[in-house]
Amino acid sequence: MINEAILKDTIRDIIKNVIQEELSEAGTGSVKNQVIKSATAGSIDDGFVEDVTVATMQETFFIPNPYDRDGYMKMKEFTSGRLGIWRAGPRSLTKAYMRFLADHSAAQNAVWSDVDVTLVEDLGFIKLSTIAADKAEYIKNPNTGKKLTDEAVETVKKNTVKNLNVQIVFVDGLSSRAIEKNAADFLPALQQGLDSLGITYSTPFFVTNGRVAIGDEIGEITDADVIAVFCGERPGLNSTGSMGAYITYKPTVGMEEARRTVISNIHELGTAPVEAGAQIAELCQTMLKNKMSGVDLKLV
């Protein structure tokens, strides 16, 4: 993580550089220097720093005098990639680099922070833990996120429902933000879809410091027909709150990954949580009918 003092110094330098870049075509000499000094002092005195993340990457465009601005902006509607951010000699513009630092920091925070306990309680999840001692061990040793503690195993056994069609499992994974942003909208849609199809399910489990494969152990304990794991995906610079669905028919510990059916990018700018919930309910129905998942399940 970036040291706070270093970050403040960096922001002050960035403010000066941004103003210099933006005024580079507006004049030179003492007038320009006076404007820079005044603007910089004002920004620092009131403690205000503009939030560079307000504009989406689709709206961000720094190319001066473009040949076809409208055409470029139309193209940017289809991607959140860093297109049109321009340059200052061999380096990025300071304001583009500042946005990169902000997005990178958000991605780090998504990995290292924990899901709000209040959300877990409000949604009625049953809490489980893996053998990972803490977040640091979980990150450094992925295998610790694939096995439940002895206490968690007993909790699963006590809450196992016999002859269950679908066991729902939420896992923080590599993005706590993904669960916080999507679970509250996604879960009711999934449950409503399962209800309408006559598919039985039980109270969802929530696993801290867990990986996708933790669902395999839960599957063996509960013997549910389908295990549906919803996990925070590894964050990117433009997507820190993406949730993935990993659904498996009769999973077993150590099984091949090809047995999972995956739906990724569940978030507001990808597949909307409510829409994903309805789709996954139908997917569970298909798995129950065909008694298979992953590459063996042929979806039309």
Tab-separated table of C-alpha atoms in Angstrom:
chain	number	residue	atom	x	y	z
A	1	MET	CA	0.000	0.000	0.000
A	2	ILE	CA	1.173	3.580	-0.663
A	3	ASN	CA	2.467	5.452	2.400
A	4	GLU	CA	0.099	8.346	3.268
A	5	ALA	CA	2.858	10.965	3.499
A	6	ILE	CA	4.332	9.917	0.160
A	7	LEU	CA	0.862	9.964	-1.371
A	8	LYS	CA	0.237	13.542	-0.196
A	9	ASP	CA	3.569	14.723	-1.624
A	10	THR	CA	2.813	12.936	-4.872
A	11	ILE	CA	-0.605	14.590	-5.132
A	12	ARG	CA	0.904	18.048	-4.594
A	13	ASP	CA	3.429	17.424	-7.368
A	14	ILE	CA	0.707	16.047	-9.611
A	15	ILE	CA	-1.461	19.139	-9.143
A	16	LYS	CA	1.408	21.360	-10.256
A	17	ASN	CA	2.196	19.173	-13.264
A	18	VAL	CA	-1.427	18.891	-14.353
A	19	ILE	CA	-1.833	22.660	-14.306
A	20	GLN	CA	1.381	23.100	-16.261
A	21	GLU	CA	0.260	20.624	-18.899
A	22	GLU	CA	-3.186	22.143	-19.243
A	23	LEU	CA	-1.771	25.665	-19.517
A	24	SER	CA	1.052	24.726	-21.874
A	25	GLU	CA	-0.900	26.087	-24.819
A	26	ALA	CA	-2.457	29.006	-22.939
A	27	GLY	CA	0.595	31.293	-22.740
A	28	THR	CA	4.114	31.660	-21.354
A	29	GLY	CA	6.182	33.868	-19.052
A	30	SER	CA	5.196	35.648	-15.883
A	31	VAL	CA	1.450	35.564	-16.514
A	32	LYS	CA	1.487	31.780	-16.909
A	33	ASN	CA	3.682	31.324	-13.829
A	34	GLN	CA	1.416	33.580	-11.787
A	35	VAL	CA	-1.647	31.532	-12.774
A	36	ILE	CA	0.127	28.280	-11.895
A	37	LYS	CA	1.241	29.616	-8.535
A	38	SER	CA	-2.210	30.930	-7.700
A	39	ALA	CA	-4.082	27.821	-8.777
A	40	THR	CA	-1.671	25.503	-7.013
A	41	ALA	CA	-1.780	27.477	-3.785
A	42	GLY	CA	-5.563	27.559	-3.867
A	43	SER	CA	-5.817	23.823	-4.333
A	44	ILE	CA	-3.474	23.076	-1.459
A	45	ASP	CA	-4.901	25.694	0.910
A	46	ASP	CA	-8.464	24.416	0.797
A	47	GLY	CA	-7.317	20.792	0.940
A	48	PHE	CA	-9.428	19.857	-2.081
A	49	VAL	CA	-8.141	17.374	-4.631
A	50	GLU	CA	-10.317	16.567	-7.611
A	51	ASP	CA	-11.573	12.982	-7.721
A	52	VAL	CA	-10.016	11.666	-10.917
A	53	THR	CA	-12.185	8.541	-10.843
A	54	VAL	CA	-15.524	10.341	-11.318
A	55	ALA	CA	-15.327	10.120	-15.099
A	56	THR	CA	-15.406	6.603	-16.559
A	57	MET	CA	-12.691	5.490	-18.956
A	58	GLN	CA	-15.300	5.680	-21.730
A	59	GLU	CA	-15.624	9.402	-20.987
A	60	THR	CA	-11.907	10.045	-20.523
A	61	PHE	CA	-10.261	11.490	-23.641
A	62	PHE	CA	-7.060	13.569	-23.645
A	63	ILE	CA	-5.991	13.613	-27.306
A	64	PRO	CA	-5.538	17.218	-28.510
A	65	ASN	CA	-7.063	18.172	-31.874
A	66	PRO	CA	-8.224	14.645	-32.835
A	67	TYR	CA	-9.058	13.956	-36.479
A	68	ASP	CA	-12.386	12.306	-35.607
A	69	ARG	CA	-13.306	12.837	-31.955
A	70	ASP	CA	-16.871	11.582	-32.374
A	71	GLY	CA	-15.676	8.391	-34.035
A	72	TYR	CA	-13.100	7.781	-31.319
A	73	MET	CA	-15.639	8.338	-28.552
A	74	LYS	CA	-18.047	5.952	-30.271
A	75	MET	CA	-15.360	3.280	-30.291
A	76	LYS	CA	-14.619	3.882	-26.596
A	77	GLU	CA	-18.232	3.054	-25.703
A	78	PHE	CA	-17.441	-0.620	-26.296
A	79	THR	CA	-14.453	-0.916	-23.971
A	80	SER	CA	-13.241	0.300	-20.599
A	81	GLY	CA	-9.658	0.098	-21.864
A	82	ARG	CA	-7.322	3.078	-21.559
A	83	LEU	CA	-7.758	4.467	-25.041
A	84	GLY	CA	-7.141	8.097	-25.915
A	85	ILE	CA	-5.141	8.983	-22.811
A	86	TRP	CA	-2.348	10.597	-24.885
A	87	ARG	CA	1.216	11.221	-23.667
A	88	ALA	CA	3.760	13.833	-22.602
A	89	GLY	CA	6.876	12.928	-24.536
A	90	PRO	CA	7.815	9.317	-23.709
A	91	ARG	CA	5.592	9.139	-20.611
A	92	SER	CA	1.911	9.244	-19.768
A	93	LEU	CA	0.176	12.513	-19.008
A	94	THR	CA	0.288	13.216	-15.288
A	95	LYS	CA	-3.510	13.179	-15.039
A	96	ALA	CA	-3.596	9.786	-16.796
A	97	TYR	CA	-0.927	8.446	-14.460
A	98	MET	CA	-2.835	9.809	-11.469
A	99	ARG	CA	-5.917	7.886	-12.629
A	100	PHE	CA	-3.782	4.740	-12.973
A	101	LEU	CA	-2.558	5.110	-9.370
A	102	ALA	CA	-6.112	5.613	-8.115
A	103	ASP	CA	-7.429	2.551	-9.960
A	104	HIS	CA	-4.476	0.440	-8.844
A	105	SER	CA	-5.051	1.465	-5.225
A	106	ALA	CA	-8.746	0.553	-5.495
A	107	ALA	CA	-7.800	-2.873	-6.837
A	108	GLN	CA	-5.401	-3.449	-3.936
A	109	ASN	CA	-8.024	-2.398	-1.411
A	110	ALA	CA	-10.534	-4.822	-2.934
A	111	VAL	CA	-8.077	-7.682	-2.389
A	112	TRP	CA	-6.897	-6.806	1.112
A	113	SER	CA	-10.112	-5.616	2.738
A	114	ASP	CA	-12.841	-7.795	4.273
A	115	VAL	CA	-16.525	-7.999	3.445
A	116	ASP	CA	-18.647	-5.851	5.747
A	117	VAL	CA	-19.882	-8.035	8.608
A	118	THR	CA	-23.200	-6.167	8.621
A	119	LEU	CA	-23.925	-7.263	5.047
A	120	VAL	CA	-23.225	-10.898	5.893
A	121	GLU	CA	-25.600	-10.694	8.854
A	122	ASP	CA	-28.312	-8.804	6.964
A	123	LEU	CA	-28.382	-11.435	4.213
A	124	GLY	CA	-28.585	-14.238	6.758
A	125	PHE	CA	-25.449	-16.048	5.621
A	126	ILE	CA	-23.909	-18.835	7.707
A	127	LYS	CA	-20.273	-17.852	8.269
A	128	LEU	CA	-17.427	-20.290	7.595
A	129	SER	CA	-13.657	-19.915	7.680
A	130	THR	CA	-10.795	-21.592	5.875
A	131	ILE	CA	-7.537	-22.718	7.455
A	132	ALA	CA	-5.847	-19.499	6.284
A	133	ALA	CA	-4.657	-17.765	9.456
A	134	ASP	CA	-5.163	-14.305	7.966
A	135	LYS	CA	-5.430	-12.418	4.686
A	136	ALA	CA	-1.679	-12.397	4.155
A	137	GLU	CA	-1.403	-16.179	4.380
A	138	TYR	CA	-4.456	-16.561	2.169
A	139	ILE	CA	-2.829	-14.415	-0.546
A	140	LYS	CA	0.595	-16.051	-0.299
A	141	ASN	CA	-0.634	-19.639	-0.052
A	142	PRO	CA	-3.759	-20.214	-2.185
A	143	ASN	CA	-4.187	-23.785	-0.913
A	144	THR	CA	-5.133	-22.478	2.545
A	145	GLY	CA	-8.240	-20.981	0.965
A	146	LYS	CA	-9.391	-24.370	-0.327
A	147	LYS	CA	-9.913	-26.143	2.995
A	148	LEU	CA	-12.357	-25.439	5.822
A	149	THR	CA	-11.371	-25.348	9.480
A	150	ASP	CA	-12.588	-28.240	11.658
A	151	GLU	CA	-15.096	-25.877	13.260
A	152	ALA	CA	-16.405	-24.819	9.848
A	153	VAL	CA	-16.813	-28.461	8.797
A	154	GLU	CA	-18.985	-29.063	11.866
A	155	THR	CA	-21.019	-25.953	11.055
A	156	VAL	CA	-21.683	-27.242	7.532
A	157	LYS	CA	-22.733	-30.632	8.881
A	158	LYS	CA	-25.163	-29.049	11.360
A	159	ASN	CA	-26.756	-26.986	8.594
A	160	THR	CA	-26.887	-29.646	5.897
A	161	VAL	CA	-30.306	-30.250	4.347
A	162	LYS	CA	-30.874	-33.751	2.992
A	163	ASN	CA	-31.784	-34.290	-0.662
A	164	LEU	CA	-31.000	-30.668	-1.491
A	165	ASN	CA	-30.926	-29.543	-5.131
A	166	VAL	CA	-28.686	-26.465	-4.811
A	167	GLN	CA	-26.351	-25.288	-2.049
A	168	ILE	CA	-25.469	-21.607	-2.412
A	169	VAL	CA	-21.994	-20.496	-1.310
A	170	PHE	CA	-20.596	-16.945	-1.311
A	171	VAL	CA	-16.818	-16.524	-1.080
A	172	ASP	CA	-14.883	-13.270	-0.667
A	173	GLY	CA	-12.169	-14.550	-3.008
A	174	LEU	CA	-9.907	-11.798	-4.317
A	175	SER	CA	-12.451	-8.987	-4.130
A	176	SER	CA	-14.489	-8.185	-1.049
A	177	ARG	CA	-15.989	-5.315	-3.021
A	178	ALA	CA	-17.565	-7.778	-5.472
A	179	ILE	CA	-19.658	-9.350	-2.724
A	180	GLU	CA	-20.571	-6.012	-1.177
A	181	LYS	CA	-21.628	-4.524	-4.525
A	182	ASN	CA	-23.566	-7.463	-5.959
A	183	ALA	CA	-24.812	-9.961	-3.367
A	184	ALA	CA	-27.800	-7.966	-2.100
A	185	ASP	CA	-29.279	-7.610	-5.617
A	186	PHE	CA	-28.137	-10.952	-6.951
A	187	LEU	CA	-29.332	-13.309	-4.195
A	188	PRO	CA	-33.079	-12.443	-4.260
A	189	ALA	CA	-33.122	-12.819	-8.057
A	190	LEU	CA	-31.449	-16.229	-7.811
A	191	GLN	CA	-33.765	-17.428	-5.054
A	192	GLN	CA	-36.851	-16.207	-6.879
A	193	GLY	CA	-35.702	-18.021	-10.010
A	194	LEU	CA	-35.077	-21.268	-8.125
A	195	ASP	CA	-38.469	-21.005	-6.417
A	196	SER	CA	-40.262	-20.530	-9.735
A	197	LEU	CA	-38.566	-23.644	-11.129
A	198	GLY	CA	-39.340	-25.783	-8.088
A	199	ILE	CA	-35.660	-26.173	-7.186
A	200	THR	CA	-34.812	-26.589	-3.507
A	201	TYR	CA	-31.998	-24.611	-1.851
A	202	SER	CA	-30.819	-23.860	1.643
A	203	THR	CA	-29.422	-20.930	3.618
A	204	PRO	CA	-26.280	-19.685	1.855
A	205	PHE	CA	-22.855	-20.148	3.390
A	206	PHE	CA	-20.325	-17.321	3.393
A	207	VAL	CA	-16.624	-18.262	3.434
A	208	THR	CA	-13.940	-15.784	4.479
A	209	ASN	CA	-10.501	-16.102	2.889
A	210	GLY	CA	-11.883	-18.687	0.499
A	211	ARG	CA	-11.144	-19.860	-3.024
A	212	VAL	CA	-13.510	-21.317	-5.601
A	213	ALA	CA	-12.507	-24.893	-4.748
A	214	ILE	CA	-13.878	-24.531	-1.209
A	215	GLY	CA	-17.223	-25.409	-2.769
A	216	ASP	CA	-15.940	-28.889	-3.533
A	217	GLU	CA	-15.445	-29.731	0.138
A	218	ILE	CA	-18.850	-28.252	0.969
A	219	GLY	CA	-20.312	-30.353	-1.825
A	220	GLU	CA	-18.908	-33.573	-0.409
A	221	ILE	CA	-20.199	-32.764	3.072
A	222	THR	CA	-23.716	-31.693	2.068
A	223	ASP	CA	-24.115	-34.074	-0.884
A	224	ALA	CA	-26.242	-31.419	-2.593
A	225	ASP	CA	-26.834	-32.033	-6.291
A	226	VAL	CA	-25.405	-28.667	-7.370
A	227	ILE	CA	-22.950	-26.395	-5.583
A	228	ALA	CA	-23.157	-22.768	-6.740
A	229	VAL	CA	-20.149	-20.732	-5.625
A	230	PHE	CA	-20.200	-16.952	-6.062
A	231	CYS	CA	-16.742	-15.535	-5.627
A	232	GLY	CA	-15.053	-12.136	-5.838
A	233	GLU	CA	-12.927	-12.154	-8.979
A	234	ARG	CA	-9.374	-10.866	-9.217
A	235	PRO	CA	-9.802	-7.076	-9.652
A	236	GLY	CA	-8.518	-5.167	-12.643
A	237	LEU	CA	-7.797	-1.483	-13.089
A	238	ASN	CA	-11.306	-0.865	-14.406
A	239	SER	CA	-13.252	-3.504	-12.501
A	240	THR	CA	-12.751	-3.923	-8.768
A	241	GLY	CA	-16.210	-5.327	-7.999
A	242	SER	CA	-16.674	-8.218	-10.417
A	243	MET	CA	-18.219	-11.438	-9.110
A	244	GLY	CA	-17.882	-14.836	-10.764
A	245	ALA	CA	-20.254	-17.804	-10.585
A	246	TYR	CA	-18.745	-21.302	-10.451
A	247	ILE	CA	-21.459	-23.938	-10.613
A	248	THR	CA	-20.770	-27.671	-10.418
A	249	TYR	CA	-22.847	-30.822	-10.442
A	250	LYS	CA	-21.793	-33.178	-7.633
A	251	PRO	CA	-18.314	-31.667	-7.069
A	252	THR	CA	-15.524	-33.625	-5.402
A	253	VAL	CA	-12.296	-32.480	-3.776
A	254	GLY	CA	-9.403	-32.496	-6.249
A	255	MET	CA	-11.623	-32.701	-9.335
A	256	GLU	CA	-10.657	-31.193	-12.693
A	257	GLU	CA	-11.554	-27.538	-13.232
A	258	ALA	CA	-13.235	-28.535	-16.497
A	259	ARG	CA	-16.178	-29.843	-14.455
A	260	ARG	CA	-17.185	-26.312	-13.483
A	261	THR	CA	-19.504	-24.066	-15.484
A	262	VAL	CA	-18.441	-20.449	-15.112
A	263	ILE	CA	-20.219	-17.146	-15.588
A	264	SER	CA	-17.868	-14.224	-14.966
A	265	ASN	CA	-18.102	-10.425	-14.889
A	266	ILE	CA	-21.242	-10.127	-12.778
A	267	HIS	CA	-21.369	-6.413	-11.933
A	268	GLU	CA	-23.108	-3.213	-12.973
A	269	LEU	CA	-20.993	-2.744	-16.110
A	270	GLY	CA	-20.990	-6.441	-17.045
A	271	THR	CA	-23.848	-8.887	-16.544
A	272	ALA	CA	-26.232	-7.131	-14.162
A	273	PRO	CA	-26.612	-8.987	-10.824
A	274	VAL	CA	-30.392	-9.351	-11.153
A	275	GLU	CA	-30.094	-10.697	-14.692
A	276	ALA	CA	-27.323	-13.094	-13.664
A	277	GLY	CA	-29.448	-14.460	-10.820
A	278	ALA	CA	-32.249	-15.409	-13.213
A	279	GLN	CA	-29.833	-16.966	-15.732
A	280	ILE	CA	-28.067	-19.056	-13.106
A	281	ALA	CA	-31.361	-20.409	-11.764
A	282	GLU	CA	-32.118	-21.738	-15.248
A	283	LEU	CA	-28.566	-23.083	-15.522
A	284	CYS	CA	-29.038	-25.037	-12.287
A	285	GLN	CA	-32.221	-26.525	-13.726
A	286	THR	CA	-30.310	-27.635	-16.825
A	287	MET	CA	-27.596	-29.258	-14.695
A	288	LEU	CA	-30.147	-31.116	-12.582
A	289	LYS	CA	-31.885	-32.385	-15.702
A	290	ASN	CA	-28.700	-33.554	-17.436
A	291	LYS	CA	-26.789	-34.518	-14.266
A	292	MET	CA	-23.608	-32.863	-15.449
A	293	SER	CA	-21.749	-29.549	-15.614
A	294	GLY	CA	-18.640	-27.994	-17.135
A	295	VAL	CA	-17.425	-29.015	-20.575
A	296	ASP	CA	-19.659	-32.077	-20.552
A	297	LEU	CA	-22.767	-29.893	-20.403
A	298	LYS	CA	-23.665	-28.673	-23.861
A	299	LEU	CA	-25.521	-25.373	-23.635
A	300	VAL	CA	-27.489	-24.185	-26.660
